[in-house]
Amino acid sequence: DAIGNFTNFSNAVTLETGEVGFSASLTGSGTGLFRGNGGGLTQIARNGEATSDGTIFNLSNEVYNSSGQAAFESYLTGTSGGALNDRGLFRAHSGAITRIVQEGQAAPDSNGTIGAFQQVRLNDSGQVSFVATLNGTSGGSLDNGAIYRGSGGALTQLVHKGVASPDNIGTFFTFPKVSLNNSGQVAFESGLYGAGVTPANSYGIYTGDGVDLIQVVRMGESLAGSTITSVLIDPKALNDAGQIAYRANLANGSQHVRVWTPDLHWR
């Protein structure tokens, strides 16, 4: 847009469009996100652009999908709530910016308000999933986190901290790893606490889409003649068929890479 010159480049990734997406510092106007293939550049978003409440001030932590859309976090200036809602999560493509969620916004179940965002994922349908920290919840530290999915309208709650696990042994407490597919399903790791939870079964992998929530595998389960002592997924562990690849470490010292396939049935 001929406003400022490039001074620094970072976070360059190859996109499925054949372009490179990257973040750039600009003279006199902060940072921006761009993509290009050696010819002209496409501006995705940059500091100074207006949103539905406030102006982008410092964008970061961008992720892309196969059509060149980007989801990113940004601080905002000039918001209606000042410091109470001066941060947001957005999706952009060729300059059109959509707000996914903004700090201070009420949670979908009205239990608290959205605080910080982590583990941001963007699928090819333009859906964004993220782990949110919640403020002012009824359970305090026992229910102040959740995984949500959104595309610019109402958010869908996928799982909430403090909700019982599918096997009813303990409740969800942490969400350190999340994978999102193009159907809007997520796979996630979670730590658990509460009645029946011991150090030997306090962690598992789960999947859900906002309707169903299913246990994939959990520490303490039997596998290959031994017992699972830890499990791990990658951000791309979940495919569009709902299958989940995971690594399991066993008590006998062996490691296994397994693929979990859901039993499909009518709801």
PDB file of C-alpha atoms in Angstrom:
ATOM      1  CA  ASP A   1       0.000   0.000   0.000  1.00  0.00           C
ATOM      2  CA  ALA A   2       3.130   2.228  -0.308  1.00  0.00           C
ATOM      3  CA  ILE A   3       2.980   3.227   3.386  1.00  0.00           C
ATOM      4  CA  GLY A   4       6.448   2.681   4.828  1.00  0.00           C
ATOM      5  CA  ASN A   5       9.360   0.495   3.773  1.00  0.00           C
ATOM      6  CA  PHE A   6      10.271  -3.018   4.880  1.00  0.00           C
ATOM      7  CA  THR A   7      12.988  -3.053   7.533  1.00  0.00           C
ATOM      8  CA  ASN A   8      12.933  -6.616   8.895  1.00  0.00           C
ATOM      9  CA  PHE A   9      11.344 -10.012   8.112  1.00  0.00           C
ATOM     10  CA  SER A  10      10.414 -12.891  10.437  1.00  0.00           C
ATOM     11  CA  ASN A  11       8.283 -16.038  10.782  1.00  0.00           C
ATOM     12  CA  ALA A  12       8.410 -16.948   7.084  1.00  0.00           C
ATOM     13  CA  VAL A  13       6.425 -20.086   6.165  1.00  0.00           C
ATOM     14  CA  THR A  14       5.633 -21.783   2.866  1.00  0.00           C
ATOM     15  CA  LEU A  15       1.884 -21.836   2.154  1.00  0.00           C
ATOM     16  CA  GLU A  16      -0.095 -24.389   0.165  1.00  0.00           C
ATOM     17  CA  THR A  17      -0.948 -21.599  -2.297  1.00  0.00           C
ATOM     18  CA  GLY A  18       2.712 -21.678  -3.396  1.00  0.00           C
ATOM     19  CA  GLU A  19       3.335 -18.377  -1.660  1.00  0.00           C
ATOM     20  CA  VAL A  20       5.420 -17.452   1.355  1.00  0.00           C
ATOM     21  CA  GLY A  21       3.652 -15.882   4.308  1.00  0.00           C
ATOM     22  CA  PHE A  22       5.716 -13.667   6.573  1.00  0.00           C
ATOM     23  CA  SER A  23       5.694 -10.949   9.205  1.00  0.00           C
ATOM     24  CA  ALA A  24       7.525  -7.705   8.465  1.00  0.00           C
ATOM     25  CA  SER A  25       8.549  -4.590  10.334  1.00  0.00           C
ATOM     26  CA  LEU A  26       7.792  -1.339   8.526  1.00  0.00           C
ATOM     27  CA  THR A  27       9.212   2.152   8.874  1.00  0.00           C
ATOM     28  CA  GLY A  28       6.837   4.439  10.717  1.00  0.00           C
ATOM     29  CA  SER A  29       3.997   1.929  11.044  1.00  0.00           C
ATOM     30  CA  GLY A  30       5.005  -1.078  13.122  1.00  0.00           C
ATOM     31  CA  THR A  31       4.383  -4.558  11.734  1.00  0.00           C
ATOM     32  CA  GLY A  32       2.283  -6.340   9.146  1.00  0.00           C
ATOM     33  CA  LEU A  33       1.518  -9.751   7.640  1.00  0.00           C
ATOM     34  CA  PHE A  34       2.075 -10.367   3.938  1.00  0.00           C
ATOM     35  CA  ARG A  35       2.260 -13.175   1.402  1.00  0.00           C
ATOM     36  CA  GLY A  36       3.801 -13.440  -2.043  1.00  0.00           C
ATOM     37  CA  ASN A  37       5.316 -15.760  -4.656  1.00  0.00           C
ATOM     38  CA  GLY A  38       8.061 -13.626  -6.153  1.00  0.00           C
ATOM     39  CA  GLY A  39       5.816 -11.147  -7.952  1.00  0.00           C
ATOM     40  CA  GLY A  40       3.545  -8.676  -6.225  1.00  0.00           C
ATOM     41  CA  LEU A  41       2.851  -8.944  -2.501  1.00  0.00           C
ATOM     42  CA  THR A  42      -0.560  -9.324  -0.870  1.00  0.00           C
ATOM     43  CA  GLN A  43      -1.081  -7.459   2.374  1.00  0.00           C
ATOM     44  CA  ILE A  44      -3.015  -9.619   4.835  1.00  0.00           C
ATOM     45  CA  ALA A  45      -3.136  -7.232   7.805  1.00  0.00           C
ATOM     46  CA  ARG A  46      -1.034  -4.494   9.360  1.00  0.00           C
ATOM     47  CA  ASN A  47      -0.826  -2.088  12.257  1.00  0.00           C
ATOM     48  CA  GLY A  48      -3.242   0.829  12.016  1.00  0.00           C
ATOM     49  CA  GLU A  49      -6.104  -1.089  10.412  1.00  0.00           C
ATOM     50  CA  ALA A  50      -9.510  -0.661  12.044  1.00  0.00           C
ATOM     51  CA  THR A  51     -11.481  -3.531  13.568  1.00  0.00           C
ATOM     52  CA  SER A  52     -15.065  -3.567  14.855  1.00  0.00           C
ATOM     53  CA  ASP A  53     -13.745  -2.186  18.176  1.00  0.00           C
ATOM     54  CA  GLY A  54     -10.335  -0.559  18.141  1.00  0.00           C
ATOM     55  CA  THR A  55      -7.317  -0.384  15.855  1.00  0.00           C
ATOM     56  CA  ILE A  56      -4.642  -3.040  15.397  1.00  0.00           C
ATOM     57  CA  PHE A  57      -1.547  -2.042  17.322  1.00  0.00           C
ATOM     58  CA  ASN A  58       0.818  -5.010  17.527  1.00  0.00           C
ATOM     59  CA  LEU A  59      -0.057  -8.254  15.731  1.00  0.00           C
ATOM     60  CA  SER A  60       1.717 -11.533  16.525  1.00  0.00           C
ATOM     61  CA  ASN A  61       1.506 -15.349  16.728  1.00  0.00           C
ATOM     62  CA  GLU A  62       0.081 -15.754  13.232  1.00  0.00           C
ATOM     63  CA  VAL A  63      -1.007 -19.077  11.706  1.00  0.00           C
ATOM     64  CA  TYR A  64      -2.118 -19.717   8.102  1.00  0.00           C
ATOM     65  CA  ASN A  65      -4.446 -22.065   6.227  1.00  0.00           C
ATOM     66  CA  SER A  66      -4.228 -23.491   2.699  1.00  0.00           C
ATOM     67  CA  SER A  67      -5.998 -20.519   1.084  1.00  0.00           C
ATOM     68  CA  GLY A  68      -3.595 -17.959   2.541  1.00  0.00           C
ATOM     69  CA  GLN A  69      -5.842 -16.725   5.331  1.00  0.00           C
ATOM     70  CA  ALA A  70      -4.102 -15.868   8.595  1.00  0.00           C
ATOM     71  CA  ALA A  71      -5.309 -15.919  12.183  1.00  0.00           C
ATOM     72  CA  PHE A  72      -3.375 -13.700  14.578  1.00  0.00           C
ATOM     73  CA  GLU A  73      -3.447 -12.023  17.953  1.00  0.00           C
ATOM     74  CA  SER A  74      -3.198  -8.272  18.295  1.00  0.00           C
ATOM     75  CA  TYR A  75      -3.210  -5.557  20.884  1.00  0.00           C
ATOM     76  CA  LEU A  76      -5.677  -2.774  20.114  1.00  0.00           C
ATOM     77  CA  THR A  77      -5.856   0.969  20.651  1.00  0.00           C
ATOM     78  CA  GLY A  78      -9.034   3.014  20.993  1.00  0.00           C
ATOM     79  CA  THR A  79     -11.261   0.184  22.233  1.00  0.00           C
ATOM     80  CA  SER A  80     -14.540   0.835  24.041  1.00  0.00           C
ATOM     81  CA  GLY A  81     -13.239  -0.680  27.283  1.00  0.00           C
ATOM     82  CA  GLY A  82      -9.680   0.602  27.267  1.00  0.00           C
ATOM     83  CA  ALA A  83      -7.294  -1.789  29.021  1.00  0.00           C
ATOM     84  CA  LEU A  84     -10.181  -4.183  29.780  1.00  0.00           C
ATOM     85  CA  ASN A  85     -10.555  -5.280  26.143  1.00  0.00           C
ATOM     86  CA  ASP A  86      -7.439  -4.083  24.315  1.00  0.00           C
ATOM     87  CA  ARG A  87      -6.482  -7.486  22.895  1.00  0.00           C
ATOM     88  CA  GLY A  88      -8.156  -9.649  20.263  1.00  0.00           C
ATOM     89  CA  LEU A  89      -7.914 -12.670  18.007  1.00  0.00           C
ATOM     90  CA  PHE A  90      -8.605 -12.058  14.307  1.00  0.00           C
ATOM     91  CA  ARG A  91      -8.709 -13.745  10.893  1.00  0.00           C
ATOM     92  CA  ALA A  92      -7.666 -11.837   7.791  1.00  0.00           C
ATOM     93  CA  HIS A  93      -7.304 -12.357   4.051  1.00  0.00           C
ATOM     94  CA  SER A  94      -6.193  -9.663   1.604  1.00  0.00           C
ATOM     95  CA  GLY A  95      -7.042  -6.870   4.019  1.00  0.00           C
ATOM     96  CA  ALA A  96     -10.512  -8.035   5.154  1.00  0.00           C
ATOM     97  CA  ILE A  97     -10.293  -8.473   8.949  1.00  0.00           C
ATOM     98  CA  THR A  98     -12.773 -10.558  10.970  1.00  0.00           C
ATOM     99  CA  ARG A  99     -12.832 -10.518  14.756  1.00  0.00           C
ATOM    100  CA  ILE A 100     -12.976 -14.008  16.262  1.00  0.00           C
ATOM    101  CA  VAL A 101     -12.905 -13.013  19.946  1.00  0.00           C
ATOM    102  CA  GLN A 102     -11.929 -10.009  22.021  1.00  0.00           C
ATOM    103  CA  GLU A 103     -10.651  -9.760  25.573  1.00  0.00           C
ATOM    104  CA  GLY A 104     -13.477  -8.989  28.022  1.00  0.00           C
ATOM    105  CA  GLN A 105     -16.132 -10.687  25.897  1.00  0.00           C
ATOM    106  CA  ALA A 106     -18.585 -12.931  27.792  1.00  0.00           C
ATOM    107  CA  ALA A 107     -17.937 -16.680  27.573  1.00  0.00           C
ATOM    108  CA  PRO A 108     -20.565 -18.632  25.570  1.00  0.00           C
ATOM    109  CA  ASP A 109     -22.022 -20.173  28.751  1.00  0.00           C
ATOM    110  CA  SER A 110     -21.918 -16.760  30.528  1.00  0.00           C
ATOM    111  CA  ASN A 111     -19.503 -18.180  33.123  1.00  0.00           C
ATOM    112  CA  GLY A 112     -16.858 -15.474  33.166  1.00  0.00           C
ATOM    113  CA  THR A 113     -15.221 -13.378  30.460  1.00  0.00           C
ATOM    114  CA  ILE A 114     -12.482 -14.131  27.948  1.00  0.00           C
ATOM    115  CA  GLY A 115      -8.969 -13.194  29.050  1.00  0.00           C
ATOM    116  CA  ALA A 116      -5.870 -14.453  27.236  1.00  0.00           C
ATOM    117  CA  PHE A 117      -5.635 -16.800  24.198  1.00  0.00           C
ATOM    118  CA  GLN A 118      -3.150 -19.598  23.462  1.00  0.00           C
ATOM    119  CA  GLN A 119      -2.830 -22.586  21.114  1.00  0.00           C
ATOM    120  CA  VAL A 120      -4.421 -20.741  18.170  1.00  0.00           C
ATOM    121  CA  ARG A 121      -5.291 -22.987  15.199  1.00  0.00           C
ATOM    122  CA  LEU A 122      -6.872 -22.098  11.814  1.00  0.00           C
ATOM    123  CA  ASN A 123      -8.480 -24.618   9.456  1.00  0.00           C
ATOM    124  CA  ASP A 124      -9.290 -24.434   5.740  1.00  0.00           C
ATOM    125  CA  SER A 125     -12.932 -23.614   6.534  1.00  0.00           C
ATOM    126  CA  GLY A 126     -11.819 -20.378   8.215  1.00  0.00           C
ATOM    127  CA  GLN A 127     -12.607 -21.694  11.693  1.00  0.00           C
ATOM    128  CA  VAL A 128     -10.268 -20.708  14.512  1.00  0.00           C
ATOM    129  CA  SER A 129      -9.826 -22.725  17.696  1.00  0.00           C
ATOM    130  CA  PHE A 130      -8.006 -21.495  20.776  1.00  0.00           C
ATOM    131  CA  VAL A 131      -7.455 -22.136  24.462  1.00  0.00           C
ATOM    132  CA  ALA A 132      -8.798 -19.254  26.554  1.00  0.00           C
ATOM    133  CA  THR A 133      -8.087 -18.143  30.082  1.00  0.00           C
ATOM    134  CA  LEU A 134     -11.316 -16.968  31.723  1.00  0.00           C
ATOM    135  CA  ASN A 135     -11.811 -14.252  34.331  1.00  0.00           C
ATOM    136  CA  GLY A 136     -14.577 -14.086  36.949  1.00  0.00           C
ATOM    137  CA  THR A 137     -15.784 -17.681  36.674  1.00  0.00           C
ATOM    138  CA  SER A 138     -17.973 -19.234  39.359  1.00  0.00           C
ATOM    139  CA  GLY A 139     -15.338 -21.850  40.239  1.00  0.00           C
ATOM    140  CA  GLY A 140     -12.276 -19.607  40.261  1.00  0.00           C
ATOM    141  CA  SER A 141      -9.110 -21.523  39.395  1.00  0.00           C
ATOM    142  CA  LEU A 142     -11.090 -24.768  39.009  1.00  0.00           C
ATOM    143  CA  ASP A 143     -13.013 -23.650  35.878  1.00  0.00           C
ATOM    144  CA  ASN A 144     -11.127 -20.641  34.493  1.00  0.00           C
ATOM    145  CA  GLY A 145     -10.152 -22.126  31.122  1.00  0.00           C
ATOM    146  CA  ALA A 146     -11.742 -23.598  27.998  1.00  0.00           C
ATOM    147  CA  ILE A 147     -11.219 -24.505  24.339  1.00  0.00           C
ATOM    148  CA  TYR A 148     -13.424 -22.591  21.900  1.00  0.00           C
ATOM    149  CA  ARG A 149     -13.996 -22.502  18.140  1.00  0.00           C
ATOM    150  CA  GLY A 150     -15.238 -19.525  16.154  1.00  0.00           C
ATOM    151  CA  SER A 151     -15.373 -18.072  12.660  1.00  0.00           C
ATOM    152  CA  GLY A 152     -16.581 -14.531  13.296  1.00  0.00           C
ATOM    153  CA  GLY A 153     -19.942 -15.042  14.997  1.00  0.00           C
ATOM    154  CA  ALA A 154     -20.855 -16.822  18.220  1.00  0.00           C
ATOM    155  CA  LEU A 155     -18.202 -18.996  19.812  1.00  0.00           C
ATOM    156  CA  THR A 156     -18.686 -22.752  20.256  1.00  0.00           C
ATOM    157  CA  GLN A 157     -17.435 -24.248  23.502  1.00  0.00           C
ATOM    158  CA  LEU A 158     -15.577 -27.513  22.852  1.00  0.00           C
ATOM    159  CA  VAL A 159     -14.482 -28.331  26.402  1.00  0.00           C
ATOM    160  CA  HIS A 160     -14.380 -26.448  29.702  1.00  0.00           C
ATOM    161  CA  LYS A 161     -11.970 -26.777  32.586  1.00  0.00           C
ATOM    162  CA  GLY A 162     -13.774 -28.438  35.501  1.00  0.00           C
ATOM    163  CA  VAL A 163     -16.054 -30.590  33.293  1.00  0.00           C
ATOM    164  CA  ALA A 164     -16.012 -34.328  34.036  1.00  0.00           C
ATOM    165  CA  SER A 165     -13.902 -36.508  31.751  1.00  0.00           C
ATOM    166  CA  PRO A 166     -15.839 -38.957  29.512  1.00  0.00           C
ATOM    167  CA  ASP A 167     -14.965 -41.896  31.778  1.00  0.00           C
ATOM    168  CA  ASN A 168     -16.115 -39.885  34.850  1.00  0.00           C
ATOM    169  CA  ILE A 169     -12.745 -40.256  36.579  1.00  0.00           C
ATOM    170  CA  GLY A 170     -11.777 -36.707  37.453  1.00  0.00           C
ATOM    171  CA  THR A 171     -12.288 -33.406  35.638  1.00  0.00           C
ATOM    172  CA  PHE A 172     -10.366 -31.487  32.984  1.00  0.00           C
ATOM    173  CA  PHE A 173      -7.752 -29.071  34.317  1.00  0.00           C
ATOM    174  CA  THR A 174      -5.191 -28.110  31.616  1.00  0.00           C
ATOM    175  CA  PHE A 175      -5.108 -28.032  27.793  1.00  0.00           C
ATOM    176  CA  PRO A 176      -1.432 -27.875  26.761  1.00  0.00           C
ATOM    177  CA  LYS A 177      -1.754 -29.266  23.185  1.00  0.00           C
ATOM    178  CA  VAL A 178      -4.569 -28.836  20.626  1.00  0.00           C
ATOM    179  CA  SER A 179      -5.073 -29.971  17.005  1.00  0.00           C
ATOM    180  CA  LEU A 180      -7.919 -28.736  14.734  1.00  0.00           C
ATOM    181  CA  ASN A 181      -9.175 -30.369  11.518  1.00  0.00           C
ATOM    182  CA  ASN A 182     -11.172 -28.936   8.610  1.00  0.00           C
ATOM    183  CA  SER A 183     -14.468 -30.237  10.022  1.00  0.00           C
ATOM    184  CA  GLY A 184     -14.066 -28.222  13.217  1.00  0.00           C
ATOM    185  CA  GLN A 185     -13.138 -31.157  15.450  1.00  0.00           C
ATOM    186  CA  VAL A 186     -10.317 -30.809  17.936  1.00  0.00           C
ATOM    187  CA  ALA A 187      -7.982 -33.304  19.545  1.00  0.00           C
ATOM    188  CA  PHE A 188      -6.343 -32.178  22.765  1.00  0.00           C
ATOM    189  CA  GLU A 189      -4.199 -33.265  25.653  1.00  0.00           C
ATOM    190  CA  SER A 190      -5.490 -32.631  29.144  1.00  0.00           C
ATOM    191  CA  GLY A 191      -4.333 -32.982  32.713  1.00  0.00           C
ATOM    192  CA  LEU A 192      -7.015 -34.144  35.146  1.00  0.00           C
ATOM    193  CA  TYR A 193      -7.706 -33.860  38.857  1.00  0.00           C
ATOM    194  CA  GLY A 194     -10.347 -34.947  41.383  1.00  0.00           C
ATOM    195  CA  ALA A 195     -11.902 -38.145  42.691  1.00  0.00           C
ATOM    196  CA  GLY A 196     -10.256 -41.268  41.282  1.00  0.00           C
ATOM    197  CA  VAL A 197      -7.307 -39.404  39.734  1.00  0.00           C
ATOM    198  CA  THR A 198      -3.817 -40.576  40.722  1.00  0.00           C
ATOM    199  CA  PRO A 199      -0.376 -39.733  39.311  1.00  0.00           C
ATOM    200  CA  ALA A 200      -0.697 -42.891  37.200  1.00  0.00           C
ATOM    201  CA  ASN A 201      -3.884 -41.797  35.343  1.00  0.00           C
ATOM    202  CA  SER A 202      -3.773 -38.002  35.521  1.00  0.00           C
ATOM    203  CA  TYR A 203      -3.317 -37.229  31.814  1.00  0.00           C
ATOM    204  CA  GLY A 204      -5.035 -38.153  28.562  1.00  0.00           C
ATOM    205  CA  ILE A 205      -5.909 -37.329  24.946  1.00  0.00           C
ATOM    206  CA  TYR A 206      -9.473 -36.424  23.972  1.00  0.00           C
ATOM    207  CA  THR A 207     -11.467 -35.279  20.940  1.00  0.00           C
ATOM    208  CA  GLY A 208     -14.640 -33.259  20.490  1.00  0.00           C
ATOM    209  CA  ASP A 209     -16.603 -31.022  18.131  1.00  0.00           C
ATOM    210  CA  GLY A 210     -18.914 -29.076  20.433  1.00  0.00           C
ATOM    211  CA  VAL A 211     -21.501 -31.893  20.530  1.00  0.00           C
ATOM    212  CA  ASP A 212     -19.605 -35.051  21.533  1.00  0.00           C
ATOM    213  CA  LEU A 213     -16.544 -35.421  23.758  1.00  0.00           C
ATOM    214  CA  ILE A 214     -14.615 -38.701  23.521  1.00  0.00           C
ATOM    215  CA  GLN A 215     -11.628 -40.175  25.319  1.00  0.00           C
ATOM    216  CA  VAL A 216      -8.909 -41.361  22.934  1.00  0.00           C
ATOM    217  CA  VAL A 217      -6.312 -42.717  25.360  1.00  0.00           C
ATOM    218  CA  ARG A 218      -5.320 -42.130  28.970  1.00  0.00           C
ATOM    219  CA  MET A 219      -2.351 -42.827  31.198  1.00  0.00           C
ATOM    220  CA  GLY A 220      -2.769 -46.058  33.125  1.00  0.00           C
ATOM    221  CA  GLU A 221      -4.407 -47.949  30.260  1.00  0.00           C
ATOM    222  CA  SER A 222      -2.939 -51.246  29.067  1.00  0.00           C
ATOM    223  CA  LEU A 223      -1.105 -51.346  25.749  1.00  0.00           C
ATOM    224  CA  ALA A 224       1.133 -53.971  24.130  1.00  0.00           C
ATOM    225  CA  GLY A 225       1.551 -55.983  27.304  1.00  0.00           C
ATOM    226  CA  SER A 226       2.472 -52.980  29.449  1.00  0.00           C
ATOM    227  CA  THR A 227       0.924 -49.820  30.922  1.00  0.00           C
ATOM    228  CA  ILE A 228       0.850 -46.332  29.388  1.00  0.00           C
ATOM    229  CA  THR A 229       2.891 -43.849  31.440  1.00  0.00           C
ATOM    230  CA  SER A 230       2.607 -40.776  29.159  1.00  0.00           C
ATOM    231  CA  VAL A 231       0.929 -39.688  25.915  1.00  0.00           C
ATOM    232  CA  LEU A 232       1.630 -36.921  23.398  1.00  0.00           C
ATOM    233  CA  ILE A 233       0.084 -35.407  20.250  1.00  0.00           C
ATOM    234  CA  ASP A 234       1.410 -33.021  17.611  1.00  0.00           C
ATOM    235  CA  PRO A 235      -0.483 -29.863  16.451  1.00  0.00           C
ATOM    236  CA  LYS A 236      -1.239 -31.759  13.203  1.00  0.00           C
ATOM    237  CA  ALA A 237      -2.226 -35.025  14.895  1.00  0.00           C
ATOM    238  CA  LEU A 238      -5.908 -34.897  13.821  1.00  0.00           C
ATOM    239  CA  ASN A 239      -6.928 -35.540  10.202  1.00  0.00           C
ATOM    240  CA  ASP A 240     -10.219 -34.809   8.427  1.00  0.00           C
ATOM    241  CA  ALA A 241     -11.473 -38.369   9.006  1.00  0.00           C
ATOM    242  CA  GLY A 242     -11.253 -37.784  12.754  1.00  0.00           C
ATOM    243  CA  GLN A 243      -8.238 -40.068  13.156  1.00  0.00           C
ATOM    244  CA  ILE A 244      -5.642 -39.086  15.747  1.00  0.00           C
ATOM    245  CA  ALA A 245      -1.969 -40.059  15.764  1.00  0.00           C
ATOM    246  CA  TYR A 246      -0.328 -40.113  19.172  1.00  0.00           C
ATOM    247  CA  ARG A 247       2.797 -41.309  20.921  1.00  0.00           C
ATOM    248  CA  ALA A 248       2.589 -43.484  24.029  1.00  0.00           C
ATOM    249  CA  ASN A 249       5.434 -44.226  26.420  1.00  0.00           C
ATOM    250  CA  LEU A 250       5.074 -47.503  28.336  1.00  0.00           C
ATOM    251  CA  ALA A 251       6.183 -48.697  31.751  1.00  0.00           C
ATOM    252  CA  ASN A 252       8.466 -51.322  30.156  1.00  0.00           C
ATOM    253  CA  GLY A 253      10.497 -48.545  28.486  1.00  0.00           C
ATOM    254  CA  SER A 254       9.110 -48.930  24.972  1.00  0.00           C
ATOM    255  CA  GLN A 255       7.531 -46.192  22.848  1.00  0.00           C
ATOM    256  CA  HIS A 256       4.664 -46.621  20.402  1.00  0.00           C
ATOM    257  CA  VAL A 257       3.122 -44.411  17.714  1.00  0.00           C
ATOM    258  CA  ARG A 258      -0.546 -45.304  17.366  1.00  0.00           C
ATOM    259  CA  VAL A 259      -3.472 -44.141  15.245  1.00  0.00           C
ATOM    260  CA  TRP A 260      -6.872 -43.914  16.917  1.00  0.00           C
ATOM    261  CA  THR A 261      -9.884 -44.207  14.589  1.00  0.00           C
ATOM    262  CA  PRO A 262     -13.352 -43.211  15.837  1.00  0.00           C
ATOM    263  CA  ASP A 263     -16.308 -45.597  15.755  1.00  0.00           C
ATOM    264  CA  LEU A 264     -18.709 -43.735  13.466  1.00  0.00           C
ATOM    265  CA  HIS A 265     -22.410 -43.935  14.270  1.00  0.00           C
ATOM    266  CA  TRP A 266     -25.540 -41.803  14.071  1.00  0.00           C
ATOM    267  CA  ARG A 267     -25.981 -39.366  16.899  1.00  0.00           C
TER     268      ARG A 267
END
